Amino acid sequence: MEHEKIGFVGLGLIGGSIAKAVRRYYPEWEIAAFDKNRETLALAVQEGTIHTACSSIDDNFRDCSYIFLCTPVAYNTAYLSQLKDLAGKDCILTDVGSVKTSIHEEVTALGMDEIFIGGHPMAGSEKSGFINAKAHLIENAYYILTPSSKVKEEKVEAYKNFIASLKALPVVLDYREHDFITGTISHLPHIIAATLVNFVRDTDTKDELMKALAAGGFKDITRIASSSPVMWQQICLKNRDNISRILGHYIDALEKAKASVDTGNEDKLYSLFESSRDYRDSMPNTSAGPIKKQFALYCDIIDEAGGIATIATILASNNINIKNIGIVHNREFEEGVLRIEFYQEAACTKAATLLQKYRYIVYEV
């Protein structure tokens, strides 16, 4: 891949981050981009991220090796028809949406199956826009690929290799399986967090004692309720069949929990909390305890030899004990690349101050 051309439709947080990653690892490649926000395009040109700022989806997108659709889910499908006559047979057309069925169906309807490979980087932030884009946002993050049925295997392999070259971790899934999985582990938690926060708001005391006391575990498990309302509105609409079915099963699980409480069934209540604790503790980079305050911070680091060791040495030399440390692969809900957990809050606070002194970018939970 000596010299290629890449097109971006949308330069928000994800699109901008991928564009910056391409610029870092393939500085000689040509990048053309369209975004409705002219200030975004101007900034991208000024920073040297892109070469060509497009006022529309035009001939600048011809002869691209890759075209990334990086707008909200509903808009991605709308832009497909504009790209049909611009994306050549050797192009790989992809998107970054967290719902896949709708865009795959539109691709099939337009007869673009042979060039489309859906994509979904498991990375992100509550912050949005190109101004918050980072070249290393997808580094060491899972990047799910959902090839259309008519895409040749060599295209899939080429795209996997390209994504891996940007330091992400490609995983191939059927698009229907993707929507069910993300519906369960991503979309459902956002709905739960939002409804839980609203439930507390609606049932709070007149002097808002619940709000005042809602710290620790409550804030930990509802942090994702701060995400973009527009984005999650669209996700729920586009993945509604899966989400509705998943919500039904979850409501059944809540009914069983309620029945155990109503009947005072000690064994079932114990099993509920024991099994959830054991399963959660088996997940990587999580702390023990189902709903407890986590003394953790997130830190941006570049993937290079000794990067984690350097941070660990800095903390150890200042007598700060680390409970757990590791790369966060699924960063839809987290901002930093590296997650560091501590035993005490004081140690976490001290570590944050110390790492910032060494010019690390730190995000505290």
CSV table of C-alpha atoms in Angstrom, one decimal:
chain,number,residue,atom,x,y,z
A,1,MET,CA,0.0,0.0,0.0
A,2,GLU,CA,2.4,2.6,-1.2
A,3,HIS,CA,0.0,5.4,-2.0
A,4,GLU,CA,-3.7,5.3,-1.6
A,5,LYS,CA,-6.6,7.6,-1.4
A,6,ILE,CA,-9.2,7.5,1.4
A,7,GLY,CA,-12.5,9.3,1.7
A,8,PHE,CA,-14.4,10.3,4.9
A,9,VAL,CA,-18.0,11.2,5.1
A,10,GLY,CA,-18.2,12.8,8.5
A,11,LEU,CA,-15.3,13.9,10.7
A,12,GLY,CA,-16.7,13.6,14.2
A,13,LEU,CA,-15.0,11.9,17.1
A,14,ILE,CA,-14.7,8.5,15.4
A,15,GLY,CA,-14.2,9.6,11.8
A,16,GLY,CA,-11.7,12.2,12.9
A,17,SER,CA,-9.8,9.7,15.0
A,18,ILE,CA,-9.6,7.2,12.2
A,19,ALA,CA,-8.5,9.9,9.8
A,20,LYS,CA,-5.8,11.0,12.2
A,21,ALA,CA,-4.6,7.4,12.7
A,22,VAL,CA,-4.4,7.0,8.9
A,23,ARG,CA,-2.3,10.2,8.7
A,24,ARG,CA,0.0,9.0,11.5
A,25,TYR,CA,0.7,5.6,10.0
A,26,TYR,CA,0.3,6.4,6.3
A,27,PRO,CA,1.5,10.0,6.0
A,28,GLU,CA,1.8,9.8,2.2
A,29,TRP,CA,-1.8,8.8,1.6
A,30,GLU,CA,-4.3,11.3,0.3
A,31,ILE,CA,-7.4,12.0,2.4
A,32,ALA,CA,-10.6,13.7,1.2
A,33,ALA,CA,-13.4,14.5,3.6
A,34,PHE,CA,-16.9,15.9,3.6
A,35,ASP,CA,-18.6,17.2,6.7
A,36,LYS,CA,-21.6,19.5,7.1
A,37,ASN,CA,-19.6,21.6,9.6
A,38,ARG,CA,-17.3,23.8,7.5
A,39,GLU,CA,-15.3,24.8,10.7
A,40,THR,CA,-14.6,21.1,11.2
A,41,LEU,CA,-13.2,20.8,7.7
A,42,ALA,CA,-11.2,23.9,8.0
A,43,LEU,CA,-9.6,22.7,11.2
A,44,ALA,CA,-8.9,19.3,9.7
A,45,VAL,CA,-7.1,20.9,6.8
A,46,GLN,CA,-5.3,23.3,9.1
A,47,GLU,CA,-4.0,20.5,11.3
A,48,GLY,CA,-2.9,18.6,8.2
A,49,THR,CA,-5.2,15.6,8.8
A,50,ILE,CA,-6.9,15.9,5.4
A,51,HIS,CA,-5.8,17.2,2.1
A,52,THR,CA,-9.1,18.0,0.4
A,53,ALA,CA,-12.2,19.5,2.1
A,54,CYS,CA,-15.3,18.7,0.1
A,55,SER,CA,-18.4,20.9,0.1
A,56,SER,CA,-20.5,17.8,-1.0
A,57,ILE,CA,-20.0,14.2,-1.9
A,58,ASP,CA,-18.5,14.8,-5.3
A,59,ASP,CA,-15.8,13.5,-7.7
A,60,ASN,CA,-13.2,13.8,-5.0
A,61,PHE,CA,-14.5,10.5,-3.7
A,62,ARG,CA,-13.7,8.7,-7.0
A,63,ASP,CA,-10.7,6.2,-7.0
A,64,CYS,CA,-10.7,5.8,-3.2
A,65,SER,CA,-9.3,2.6,-1.9
A,66,TYR,CA,-11.5,3.1,1.3
A,67,ILE,CA,-14.5,5.3,2.0
A,68,PHE,CA,-15.6,5.6,5.6
A,69,LEU,CA,-19.2,6.6,6.5
A,70,CYS,CA,-18.8,8.3,9.9
A,71,THR,CA,-22.1,10.1,10.4
A,72,PRO,CA,-25.0,9.2,12.7
A,73,VAL,CA,-26.6,5.8,11.8
A,74,ALA,CA,-29.6,7.3,10.1
A,75,TYR,CA,-27.5,9.5,7.9
A,76,ASN,CA,-25.0,6.8,6.9
A,77,THR,CA,-27.7,4.9,5.0
A,78,ALA,CA,-28.9,8.1,3.3
A,79,TYR,CA,-25.4,8.8,1.9
A,80,LEU,CA,-25.0,5.4,0.3
A,81,SER,CA,-27.0,6.3,-2.8
A,82,GLN,CA,-24.7,9.4,-3.3
A,83,LEU,CA,-21.7,7.1,-3.2
A,84,LYS,CA,-23.0,4.4,-5.5
A,85,ASP,CA,-21.6,5.9,-8.7
A,86,LEU,CA,-18.4,7.2,-7.1
A,87,ALA,CA,-17.2,4.0,-5.3
A,88,GLY,CA,-15.4,1.8,-7.8
A,89,LYS,CA,-15.3,-2.0,-7.7
A,90,ASP,CA,-11.9,-2.0,-6.1
A,91,CYS,CA,-13.0,0.3,-3.3
A,92,ILE,CA,-13.9,-0.9,0.2
A,93,LEU,CA,-16.9,1.0,1.5
A,94,THR,CA,-17.4,0.9,5.3
A,95,ASP,CA,-19.1,2.6,8.1
A,96,VAL,CA,-18.5,3.0,11.9
A,97,GLY,CA,-22.1,2.7,13.2
A,98,SER,CA,-23.0,0.7,16.2
A,99,VAL,CA,-26.1,-0.7,14.4
A,100,LYS,CA,-25.5,-2.8,11.3
A,101,THR,CA,-28.8,-4.3,10.0
A,102,SER,CA,-30.3,-1.2,8.5
A,103,ILE,CA,-27.2,-0.2,6.5
A,104,HIS,CA,-26.6,-3.8,5.3
A,105,GLU,CA,-30.2,-3.9,4.0
A,106,GLU,CA,-29.8,-0.6,2.2
A,107,VAL,CA,-26.5,-1.8,0.7
A,108,THR,CA,-28.3,-4.8,-0.6
A,109,ALA,CA,-31.1,-2.8,-2.0
A,110,LEU,CA,-28.6,-0.6,-3.9
A,111,GLY,CA,-26.6,-3.5,-5.2
A,112,MET,CA,-23.4,-2.4,-3.4
A,113,ASP,CA,-22.8,-5.7,-1.5
A,114,GLU,CA,-19.6,-6.5,-3.3
A,115,ILE,CA,-17.7,-3.5,-1.9
A,116,PHE,CA,-19.3,-3.1,1.6
A,117,ILE,CA,-17.8,-4.2,4.8
A,118,GLY,CA,-19.5,-2.8,7.9
A,119,GLY,CA,-17.3,-1.6,10.7
A,120,HIS,CA,-17.7,-0.7,14.4
A,121,PRO,CA,-14.8,0.4,16.5
A,122,MET,CA,-15.5,-0.4,20.2
A,123,ALA,CA,-14.1,3.0,21.2
A,124,GLY,CA,-15.5,6.4,22.0
A,125,SER,CA,-16.3,8.9,24.6
A,126,GLU,CA,-19.1,11.0,26.0
A,127,LYS,CA,-17.3,13.9,24.3
A,128,SER,CA,-17.9,14.4,20.6
A,129,GLY,CA,-16.6,16.2,17.5
A,130,PHE,CA,-13.4,16.5,15.6
A,131,ILE,CA,-11.9,18.7,18.3
A,132,ASN,CA,-11.9,15.6,20.6
A,133,ALA,CA,-10.6,13.2,18.0
A,134,LYS,CA,-7.3,11.4,18.8
A,135,ALA,CA,-5.1,9.3,16.5
A,136,HIS,CA,-4.8,6.6,19.2
A,137,LEU,CA,-8.6,6.4,20.1
A,138,ILE,CA,-8.9,3.0,18.3
A,139,GLU,CA,-5.5,1.7,19.3
A,140,ASN,CA,-5.8,-1.7,21.1
A,141,ALA,CA,-9.6,-1.4,20.8
A,142,TYR,CA,-11.7,-4.2,19.3
A,143,TYR,CA,-12.9,-3.2,15.8
A,144,ILE,CA,-15.8,-5.3,14.6
A,145,LEU,CA,-16.1,-6.0,10.8
A,146,THR,CA,-19.4,-7.2,9.3
A,147,PRO,CA,-18.7,-8.1,5.6
A,148,SER,CA,-21.6,-8.3,3.2
A,149,SER,CA,-22.3,-11.8,1.8
A,150,LYS,CA,-20.9,-11.0,-1.7
A,151,VAL,CA,-17.6,-9.4,-0.6
A,152,LYS,CA,-14.7,-11.4,-1.7
A,153,GLU,CA,-12.5,-12.9,1.0
A,154,GLU,CA,-9.4,-11.1,-0.3
A,155,LYS,CA,-11.2,-7.8,0.4
A,156,VAL,CA,-12.0,-8.8,3.9
A,157,GLU,CA,-8.4,-9.9,4.5
A,158,ALA,CA,-7.2,-6.6,3.1
A,159,TYR,CA,-9.5,-4.6,5.4
A,160,LYS,CA,-8.5,-6.7,8.4
A,161,ASN,CA,-4.9,-6.0,7.7
A,162,PHE,CA,-5.5,-2.3,7.2
A,163,ILE,CA,-7.4,-2.0,10.5
A,164,ALA,CA,-4.7,-4.0,12.3
A,165,SER,CA,-2.1,-1.6,10.8
A,166,LEU,CA,-3.9,1.2,12.6
A,167,LYS,CA,-3.2,-0.7,15.9
A,168,ALA,CA,-6.8,-1.8,16.4
A,169,LEU,CA,-7.9,-5.4,16.9
A,170,PRO,CA,-10.2,-6.6,14.1
A,171,VAL,CA,-13.0,-9.1,14.8
A,172,VAL,CA,-15.3,-10.5,12.0
A,173,LEU,CA,-19.0,-11.0,12.8
A,174,ASP,CA,-22.2,-11.5,10.9
A,175,TYR,CA,-24.1,-8.2,11.0
A,176,ARG,CA,-27.2,-9.7,12.7
A,177,GLU,CA,-25.0,-11.3,15.4
A,178,HIS,CA,-23.3,-7.9,15.9
A,179,ASP,CA,-26.6,-6.1,16.5
A,180,PHE,CA,-27.7,-8.7,19.0
A,181,ILE,CA,-24.4,-8.6,20.9
A,182,THR,CA,-24.1,-4.9,21.0
A,183,GLY,CA,-27.8,-4.7,21.8
A,184,THR,CA,-27.1,-6.7,24.9
A,185,ILE,CA,-23.8,-5.4,26.1
A,186,SER,CA,-24.0,-1.8,24.9
A,187,HIS,CA,-27.5,-0.6,24.0
A,188,LEU,CA,-29.3,-2.3,27.0
A,189,PRO,CA,-26.8,-0.8,29.6
A,190,HIS,CA,-27.5,2.7,28.2
A,191,ILE,CA,-31.2,2.2,28.5
A,192,ILE,CA,-30.8,0.8,32.0
A,193,ALA,CA,-28.6,3.7,33.1
A,194,ALA,CA,-31.0,6.3,31.6
A,195,THR,CA,-34.1,4.8,33.1
A,196,LEU,CA,-32.4,4.3,36.5
A,197,VAL,CA,-31.2,8.0,36.6
A,198,ASN,CA,-34.7,9.1,35.6
A,199,PHE,CA,-36.3,6.8,38.2
A,200,VAL,CA,-34.2,8.4,40.9
A,201,ARG,CA,-35.0,11.9,39.6
A,202,ASP,CA,-38.8,11.1,39.6
A,203,THR,CA,-38.8,9.4,43.1
A,204,ASP,CA,-36.4,11.8,44.8
A,205,THR,CA,-37.4,13.6,48.0
A,206,LYS,CA,-38.4,17.3,47.9
A,207,ASP,CA,-35.0,18.3,49.2
A,208,GLU,CA,-33.3,16.0,46.6
A,209,LEU,CA,-31.5,13.8,49.2
A,210,MET,CA,-31.2,11.0,46.7
A,211,LYS,CA,-29.3,13.3,44.3
A,212,ALA,CA,-27.1,14.5,47.1
A,213,LEU,CA,-26.2,11.0,48.3
A,214,ALA,CA,-25.9,9.4,44.8
A,215,ALA,CA,-22.2,8.8,44.8
A,216,GLY,CA,-20.0,5.8,44.6
A,217,GLY,CA,-21.6,2.8,43.1
A,218,PHE,CA,-24.7,4.6,41.7
A,219,LYS,CA,-22.6,7.1,39.8
A,220,ASP,CA,-20.3,4.4,38.5
A,221,ILE,CA,-23.1,2.3,37.0
A,222,THR,CA,-25.0,5.3,35.6
A,223,ARG,CA,-22.1,7.3,34.1
A,224,ILE,CA,-23.0,6.3,30.5
A,225,ALA,CA,-26.3,8.1,31.0
A,226,SER,CA,-24.3,11.2,30.1
A,227,SER,CA,-24.0,10.1,26.5
A,228,SER,CA,-25.5,11.9,23.5
A,229,PRO,CA,-29.3,11.7,23.6
A,230,VAL,CA,-29.5,12.1,19.7
A,231,MET,CA,-27.1,9.2,19.1
A,232,TRP,CA,-28.9,6.8,21.5
A,233,GLN,CA,-32.3,7.8,20.2
A,234,GLN,CA,-31.2,6.8,16.7
A,235,ILE,CA,-29.6,3.6,17.9
A,236,CYS,CA,-32.8,2.5,19.7
A,237,LEU,CA,-34.8,3.3,16.6
A,238,LYS,CA,-32.4,1.4,14.2
A,239,ASN,CA,-32.0,-1.6,16.5
A,240,ARG,CA,-35.4,-1.6,17.9
A,241,ASP,CA,-36.3,-5.2,17.2
A,242,ASN,CA,-33.3,-6.6,19.0
A,243,ILE,CA,-33.5,-4.1,21.8
A,244,SER,CA,-37.2,-4.8,22.3
A,245,ARG,CA,-36.6,-8.5,22.5
A,246,ILE,CA,-33.6,-8.0,24.8
A,247,LEU,CA,-35.5,-5.7,27.1
A,248,GLY,CA,-38.3,-8.3,27.3
A,249,HIS,CA,-35.8,-10.9,28.5
A,250,TYR,CA,-34.3,-8.4,30.9
A,251,ILE,CA,-37.7,-7.5,32.3
A,252,ASP,CA,-38.4,-11.2,32.8
A,253,ALA,CA,-35.1,-11.3,34.8
A,254,LEU,CA,-36.2,-8.4,36.9
A,255,GLU,CA,-39.6,-10.1,37.5
A,256,LYS,CA,-37.7,-13.2,38.8
A,257,ALA,CA,-35.6,-11.0,41.0
A,258,LYS,CA,-38.8,-9.3,42.3
A,259,ALA,CA,-40.4,-12.6,43.0
A,260,SER,CA,-37.3,-13.7,45.0
A,261,VAL,CA,-37.6,-10.5,47.0
A,262,ASP,CA,-41.4,-10.9,47.5
A,263,THR,CA,-41.1,-14.4,48.7
A,264,GLY,CA,-37.9,-13.9,50.7
A,265,ASN,CA,-36.2,-16.7,48.9
A,266,GLU,CA,-32.8,-16.7,50.5
A,267,ASP,CA,-31.2,-19.2,48.1
A,268,LYS,CA,-32.3,-17.5,44.9
A,269,LEU,CA,-31.3,-14.1,46.2
A,270,TYR,CA,-27.9,-15.4,47.2
A,271,SER,CA,-27.5,-17.1,43.9
A,272,LEU,CA,-28.4,-13.9,42.0
A,273,PHE,CA,-25.7,-11.9,43.6
A,274,GLU,CA,-23.1,-14.7,43.8
A,275,SER,CA,-23.4,-15.6,40.1
A,276,SER,CA,-23.3,-12.0,39.0
A,277,ARG,CA,-20.3,-11.3,41.1
A,278,ASP,CA,-18.4,-14.4,39.8
A,279,TYR,CA,-19.2,-13.6,36.2
A,280,ARG,CA,-18.3,-10.0,36.4
A,281,ASP,CA,-15.0,-10.8,38.2
A,282,SER,CA,-14.1,-13.1,35.4
A,283,MET,CA,-14.2,-10.2,33.0
A,284,PRO,CA,-10.8,-8.5,32.3
A,285,ASN,CA,-9.9,-5.2,33.9
A,286,THR,CA,-12.8,-5.1,36.3
A,287,SER,CA,-12.7,-4.7,40.1
A,288,ALA,CA,-14.2,-7.1,42.6
A,289,GLY,CA,-17.7,-6.2,44.0
A,290,PRO,CA,-20.8,-5.7,42.0
A,291,ILE,CA,-21.7,-2.1,42.9
A,292,LYS,CA,-18.9,-0.5,44.8
A,293,LYS,CA,-16.9,2.6,44.4
A,294,GLN,CA,-14.0,2.0,42.0
A,295,PHE,CA,-10.8,3.9,42.7
A,296,ALA,CA,-9.6,4.0,39.1
A,297,LEU,CA,-8.3,6.4,36.5
A,298,TYR,CA,-7.8,6.2,32.8
A,299,CYS,CA,-4.6,7.4,31.1
A,300,ASP,CA,-3.7,7.9,27.4
A,301,ILE,CA,-0.5,6.1,26.3
A,302,ILE,CA,0.9,5.3,23.0
A,303,ASP,CA,1.4,1.6,22.1
A,304,GLU,CA,5.1,1.3,22.4
A,305,ALA,CA,7.6,-1.0,24.2
A,306,GLY,CA,7.8,-0.2,27.9
A,307,GLY,CA,4.9,2.2,27.9
A,308,ILE,CA,3.0,0.5,30.7
A,309,ALA,CA,6.2,-0.4,32.5
A,310,THR,CA,7.2,3.2,32.6
A,311,ILE,CA,3.9,4.2,34.3
A,312,ALA,CA,4.1,1.4,36.8
A,313,THR,CA,7.7,2.4,37.7
A,314,ILE,CA,6.7,6.0,38.2
A,315,LEU,CA,3.9,4.9,40.6
A,316,ALA,CA,5.9,2.3,42.4
A,317,SER,CA,8.8,4.7,43.0
A,318,ASN,CA,6.4,7.0,44.8
A,319,ASN,CA,5.0,4.2,47.0
A,320,ILE,CA,1.7,3.9,45.2
A,321,ASN,CA,0.2,0.4,45.2
A,322,ILE,CA,-1.6,-0.7,42.0
A,323,LYS,CA,-4.5,-3.1,42.4
A,324,ASN,CA,-5.0,-3.7,38.6
A,325,ILE,CA,-3.6,-2.3,35.4
A,326,GLY,CA,-4.4,-3.0,31.8
A,327,ILE,CA,-5.3,-1.8,28.3
A,328,VAL,CA,-9.0,-1.1,27.8
A,329,HIS,CA,-10.0,-2.9,24.6
A,330,ASN,CA,-13.7,-1.9,24.6
A,331,ARG,CA,-13.7,1.8,25.0
A,332,GLU,CA,-17.2,2.8,24.1
A,333,PHE,CA,-17.7,4.0,27.7
A,334,GLU,CA,-14.1,5.0,28.6
A,335,GLU,CA,-11.9,7.8,27.4
A,336,GLY,CA,-8.4,6.5,28.2
A,337,VAL,CA,-6.4,3.7,26.7
A,338,LEU,CA,-4.9,2.5,30.0
A,339,ARG,CA,-7.0,1.7,33.1
A,340,ILE,CA,-5.3,1.8,36.5
A,341,GLU,CA,-7.2,0.7,39.6
A,342,PHE,CA,-6.1,1.4,43.2
A,343,TYR,CA,-7.0,0.2,46.7
A,344,GLN,CA,-7.7,3.6,48.2
A,345,GLU,CA,-9.1,6.9,46.9
A,346,ALA,CA,-6.0,8.8,48.2
A,347,ALA,CA,-3.7,6.6,46.1
A,348,CYS,CA,-5.8,7.2,43.0
A,349,THR,CA,-5.8,11.0,43.6
A,350,LYS,CA,-2.0,11.0,44.2
A,351,ALA,CA,-1.4,8.9,41.1
A,352,ALA,CA,-3.4,11.3,38.9
A,353,THR,CA,-1.5,14.3,40.1
A,354,LEU,CA,1.8,12.5,39.6
A,355,LEU,CA,1.1,11.3,36.1
A,356,GLN,CA,-0.1,14.7,35.0
A,357,LYS,CA,3.2,16.1,36.3
A,358,TYR,CA,4.9,13.7,33.8
A,359,ARG,CA,2.7,15.1,31.0
A,360,TYR,CA,0.3,12.1,30.8
A,361,ILE,CA,-3.3,12.9,29.9
A,362,VAL,CA,-5.4,11.5,32.8
A,363,TYR,CA,-9.1,10.9,33.1
A,364,GLU,CA,-10.5,10.2,36.6
A,365,VAL,CA,-13.6,8.2,37.0
